[in-house]
Coordinates of C-alpha atoms (C1' of nucleotides) in Angstrom, one line a residue:
Chain A
M3 CA -13.5 -22.8 6.1
K4 CA -16.0 -23.3 3.7
L5 CA -16.4 -20.5 1.4
L6 CA -13.2 -18.7 0.0
H7 CA -14.5 -15.5 -1.4
H8 CA -13.2 -14.3 -4.7
P9 CA -14.1 -10.9 -6.1
S10 CA -15.9 -11.2 -9.4
R11 CA -13.9 -9.7 -12.3
D12 CA -16.0 -6.8 -12.5
D13 CA -15.2 -5.7 -8.8
L14 CA -11.8 -5.9 -9.1
M15 CA -10.2 -2.3 -7.8
L16 CA -7.2 -1.0 -9.1
P17 CA -6.0 0.8 -5.9
T18 CA -6.9 -2.5 -4.1
V19 CA -4.8 -4.5 -6.7
L20 CA -1.8 -2.3 -6.6
Y21 CA -1.9 -2.2 -3.1
A22 CA -2.0 -5.8 -2.8
L23 CA 1.1 -6.1 -5.4
S24 CA 3.2 -3.5 -3.3
D25 CA 4.6 -5.6 -0.7
P26 CA 8.0 -7.5 -1.1
I27 CA 6.5 -11.1 0.3
R28 CA 3.0 -10.8 -2.0
L29 CA 5.3 -10.1 -5.0
Q30 CA 7.3 -12.8 -4.1
I31 CA 4.6 -14.7 -4.1
V32 CA 3.1 -13.6 -7.1
S33 CA 6.4 -14.0 -9.0
Q34 CA 6.5 -18.0 -8.0
I35 CA 3.0 -18.9 -9.1
H36 CA 3.8 -17.0 -12.2
Q37 CA 7.2 -19.0 -12.8
G38 CA 6.1 -22.3 -11.3
G39 CA 2.5 -22.2 -12.1
E40 CA -0.6 -23.2 -9.8
Q41 CA 1.1 -24.5 -6.3
A42 CA 0.1 -24.9 -2.8
C43 CA 1.0 -22.8 -0.1
K44 CA 3.3 -25.5 1.5
N45 CA 5.4 -24.6 -1.7
F46 CA 6.5 -21.5 -1.1
E47 CA 9.9 -20.3 -0.1
V48 CA 9.2 -17.1 2.2
S49 CA 10.8 -16.8 5.5
I50 CA 7.6 -15.9 7.5
A51 CA 5.1 -17.7 10.0
K52 CA 2.5 -19.8 8.3
S53 CA -0.3 -17.6 9.8
T54 CA 1.3 -14.6 8.3
F55 CA 1.7 -16.3 4.7
S56 CA -2.1 -17.3 5.2
Q57 CA -2.9 -13.7 5.7
H58 CA -0.8 -12.5 2.7
A59 CA -2.4 -15.4 0.7
R60 CA -6.0 -14.1 1.4
M61 CA -4.9 -10.4 0.8
L62 CA -4.0 -11.5 -2.8
R63 CA -7.3 -13.5 -3.1
E64 CA -9.4 -10.8 -1.9
A65 CA -7.6 -8.1 -4.0
G66 CA -8.4 -10.7 -7.2
V67 CA -4.8 -11.4 -7.7
T68 CA -4.9 -15.0 -7.3
H69 CA -7.3 -17.7 -7.1
T70 CA -7.5 -20.0 -4.2
R71 CA -8.8 -23.9 -5.5
V72 CA -9.3 -26.4 -2.7
V73 CA -7.8 -30.1 -3.2
G74 CA -8.0 -32.2 -0.3
T75 CA -6.0 -30.5 2.2
H76 CA -4.3 -28.2 -0.1
R77 CA -5.0 -24.8 -1.4
L78 CA -3.5 -24.3 -4.9
L79 CA -2.9 -20.5 -5.6
S80 CA -2.8 -19.5 -9.5
L81 CA -3.2 -16.2 -10.8
R82 CA -6.0 -14.4 -12.3
T83 CA -4.0 -13.6 -15.4
E84 CA -7.0 -13.2 -17.8
D85 CA -9.1 -11.3 -15.3
L86 CA -6.3 -8.5 -14.7
E87 CA -5.6 -8.4 -18.1
A88 CA -9.3 -7.7 -19.0
R89 CA -9.6 -5.3 -16.1
F90 CA -6.4 -3.6 -16.0
P91 CA -4.4 -4.3 -19.5
G92 CA -0.5 -4.9 -19.1
L93 CA -0.6 -4.3 -15.5
L94 CA 0.5 -7.8 -14.3
H95 CA 2.9 -8.0 -16.8
A96 CA 4.6 -4.6 -16.4
V97 CA 4.8 -5.6 -12.4
L98 CA 6.2 -9.3 -13.1
S99 CA 8.7 -8.2 -15.6
S100 CA 10.2 -5.5 -13.4
Y101 CA 10.2 -7.6 -10.4
E102 CA 11.6 -10.5 -12.2
S103 CA 14.3 -8.6 -14.0
N104 CA 15.3 -6.9 -10.9
L105 CA 15.3 -9.4 -8.3
Q106 CA 18.5 -8.8 -6.8
E107 CA 16.9 -5.5 -5.8
H108 CA 14.6 -7.2 -3.8
L109 CA 16.5 -9.6 -1.8
S110 CA 17.8 -6.8 0.2
K111 CA 14.5 -5.9 1.7
Chain B
M3 CA 12.5 23.7 3.0
K4 CA 15.6 24.1 1.0
L5 CA 16.3 20.5 -0.4
L6 CA 13.7 18.6 -2.1
H7 CA 15.0 14.8 -2.3
H8 CA 14.5 13.1 -5.3
P9 CA 15.4 9.3 -5.5
S10 CA 17.7 8.7 -8.3
R11 CA 16.6 6.4 -11.1
D12 CA 18.4 3.5 -10.2
D13 CA 17.4 3.9 -6.4
L14 CA 13.5 3.3 -7.5
M15 CA 11.9 0.5 -5.8
L16 CA 9.1 -1.3 -7.2
P17 CA 7.3 -2.1 -4.2
T18 CA 7.3 1.5 -3.2
V19 CA 6.1 3.1 -6.6
L20 CA 3.0 0.7 -6.2
Y21 CA 2.5 1.6 -3.0
A22 CA 2.4 5.1 -4.0
L23 CA 0.1 4.4 -6.4
S24 CA -2.3 2.1 -4.8
D25 CA -4.0 5.2 -3.2
P26 CA -7.1 6.8 -4.8
I27 CA -6.2 10.2 -4.1
R28 CA -2.8 9.9 -5.2
L29 CA -3.7 8.3 -8.2
Q30 CA -6.0 10.8 -8.8
I31 CA -2.9 13.5 -8.6
V32 CA -1.0 11.3 -11.0
S33 CA -3.5 11.3 -13.4
Q34 CA -4.2 14.9 -13.4
I35 CA -0.6 15.6 -13.9
H36 CA -0.9 13.1 -16.7
Q37 CA -3.7 14.6 -18.3
G38 CA -2.9 18.4 -17.9
G39 CA 0.9 18.3 -17.6
E40 CA 3.1 19.9 -15.2
Q41 CA 1.4 22.0 -12.8
A42 CA 1.1 23.6 -9.2
C43 CA -0.3 21.9 -6.0
K44 CA -2.8 24.7 -5.8
N45 CA -4.3 23.4 -8.9
F46 CA -5.5 19.8 -8.1
E47 CA -9.0 19.0 -7.4
V48 CA -8.8 16.9 -4.3
S49 CA -11.0 17.4 -1.1
I50 CA -8.8 16.9 1.1
A51 CA -6.6 19.8 3.9
K52 CA -3.9 21.1 2.3
S53 CA -1.5 19.5 4.6
T54 CA -2.8 16.1 3.5
F55 CA -1.9 17.0 -0.2
S56 CA 1.2 18.0 0.9
Q57 CA 2.0 14.7 2.3
H58 CA 0.6 12.7 -0.5
A59 CA 2.9 14.8 -2.9
R60 CA 5.9 14.0 -0.9
M61 CA 5.1 10.2 -1.0
L62 CA 4.7 10.5 -4.7
R63 CA 8.2 12.4 -4.9
E64 CA 10.0 10.3 -2.7
A65 CA 8.8 7.1 -4.5
G66 CA 10.1 8.7 -7.6
V67 CA 6.6 8.9 -9.0
T68 CA 6.7 12.7 -9.4
H69 CA 9.4 15.4 -9.6
T70 CA 9.0 18.5 -8.0
R71 CA 10.1 22.0 -9.4
V72 CA 10.4 24.9 -7.5
V73 CA 9.3 27.9 -9.3
G74 CA 8.7 31.0 -7.2
T75 CA 6.4 30.4 -4.6
H76 CA 5.1 27.4 -6.8
R77 CA 5.8 23.7 -6.7
L78 CA 5.5 22.3 -9.9
L79 CA 4.9 18.6 -10.4
S80 CA 5.4 16.6 -13.3
L81 CA 5.5 12.8 -13.9
R82 CA 8.9 11.1 -14.0
T83 CA 7.7 9.1 -17.4
E84 CA 11.0 8.4 -18.4
D85 CA 12.8 7.1 -15.3
L86 CA 9.7 5.0 -14.4
E87 CA 9.6 3.8 -17.9
A88 CA 13.4 2.6 -17.8
R89 CA 12.9 0.9 -14.4
F90 CA 9.5 -0.5 -15.0
P91 CA 8.5 -0.9 -18.7
G92 CA 4.9 -0.6 -19.4
L93 CA 3.7 0.1 -15.8
L94 CA 2.8 3.8 -15.6
H95 CA 1.1 3.4 -18.8
A96 CA -1.0 0.3 -17.6
V97 CA -1.8 2.0 -14.4
L98 CA -3.1 5.5 -15.9
S99 CA -4.6 3.7 -19.0
S100 CA -6.6 1.5 -16.2
Y101 CA -7.5 4.4 -14.2
E102 CA -8.7 6.5 -16.9
S103 CA -10.7 3.9 -18.6
N104 CA -12.7 3.3 -15.2
L105 CA -12.7 6.5 -13.4
Q106 CA -16.5 5.9 -12.8
E107 CA -15.5 3.1 -10.7
H108 CA -12.9 5.3 -8.7
L109 CA -15.4 8.1 -7.9
S110 CA -17.2 6.4 -5.1
K111 CA -14.3 5.6 -3.1
Chain C
dT5 C1' 8.6 46.9 4.6
dC6 C1' 4.2 44.7 5.0
dT7 C1' 0.5 41.8 3.3
dA8 C1' -1.2 38.0 0.5
dT9 C1' -0.4 33.4 -1.2
dA10 C1' 1.8 28.7 -2.0
dG11 C1' 3.4 25.1 0.2
dT12 C1' 5.6 22.3 4.2
dT13 C1' 6.2 20.7 8.9
dC14 C1' 4.7 19.8 13.7
dG15 C1' 1.8 17.8 16.9
dG16 C1' -2.0 15.0 18.0
dT17 C1' -5.5 11.3 17.8
dA18 C1' -7.6 7.5 15.8
dA19 C1' -7.8 3.6 12.8
dT20 C1' -5.1 0.1 10.1
dT21 C1' -1.7 -3.0 9.6
dA22 C1' 2.0 -6.5 10.1
dA23 C1' 3.6 -10.1 12.6
dC24 C1' 3.7 -14.0 15.6
dG25 C1' 2.1 -18.2 18.3
dA26 C1' -1.4 -21.2 20.1
dA27 C1' -5.5 -22.8 18.9
dC28 C1' -8.4 -24.8 15.6
dC29 C1' -10.5 -27.3 11.2
dA30 C1' -10.6 -30.6 7.6
dT31 C1' -8.6 -34.0 5.2
dT32 C1' -5.5 -37.9 4.1
dG33 C1' -3.8 -42.2 5.2
dA34 C1' -2.8 -45.8 8.7
Chain D
dT7 C1' -10.7 -44.2 14.7
dC8 C1' -6.3 -42.0 15.4
dA9 C1' -2.5 -39.3 13.9
dA10 C1' -0.1 -36.4 10.6
dT11 C1' -0.4 -32.5 7.6
dG12 C1' -1.8 -28.2 5.2
dG13 C1' -4.2 -24.1 6.4
dT14 C1' -7.2 -20.9 8.6
dT15 C1' -8.6 -18.1 12.6
dC16 C1' -7.9 -15.4 16.8
dG17 C1' -5.7 -12.8 19.7
dT18 C1' -2.1 -9.7 21.0
dT19 C1' 1.3 -6.5 20.7
dA20 C1' 4.1 -3.1 18.1
dA21 C1' 4.6 -0.2 14.5
dT22 C1' 2.8 2.7 10.7
dT23 C1' -0.5 5.3 8.4
dA24 C1' -4.0 8.9 7.8
dC25 C1' -5.9 13.1 8.4
dC26 C1' -6.4 17.3 10.4
dG27 C1' -5.6 22.2 11.9
dA28 C1' -2.4 25.3 13.8
dA29 C1' 2.0 27.2 13.2
dC30 C1' 5.6 28.1 10.2
dT31 C1' 8.8 29.2 5.6
dA32 C1' 9.4 31.5 1.6
dT33 C1' 8.4 34.2 -2.6
dA34 C1' 6.0 37.9 -4.9
dG35 C1' 4.0 42.3 -5.2
dA36 C1' 2.1 46.5 -3.2

DNA sequence: TCTATAGTTCGGTAATTAACGAACCATTGA
DNA sequence: TCAATGGTTCGTTAATTACCGAACTATAGA
């Protein structure tokens, strides 16, 4: 896995971004990055197989929600906050604050 | 079709709402309501079969994005702006303004 | 009552998605 | 060089989704 593809800012698509954010597990991942900053896959507290996690991480990256930086054997995930803000002002903030202020609602899912 | 089910404000779920908004056709429907106000299904300029439209309208309603009011033989769709704002502040506005300021991007889809 | 109109539901097909484990690749450190 | 660790990819299976046309329901108006 040499090349990790990241769409350019101009190529971000609203439906794709919304779709990426419409899954409870991916929302959890995004929120955890938001709260804890850039971090490796290993770190995430999600109850799924690691291959499944990898797929979710890929979808977030290909939608342009996250950036993946390779450091040694780690992939460090961060949010593309500025790109998202430039293309979809207020969106990420609205999603994250709704999510984080209603966490109990999502635990059941 | 007697009872149209609308989830109560408290039952709105973020992932469900995001999913409802993640489809180009549904975004188009939502945007058209936003711009033209409450209107009947008949009115929408989408290039899909009416049964397909009905399915999309149902998904929007069941996600809590739209309200459907029955008047004669018409179903008038409106946005649940206040409920959405109460539960997910800023979300609908962010989605609609991104969508509407990037319309050319979506026409290709 | 009959017809036209607005919209939903049903049934079917094709495509997509979601998840997993197993196998794999790449890097680090011994 | 070998083992361990961190992640990805592949192949499979099961479930969901998307879309359509045909048939249906309900209301309005002649």
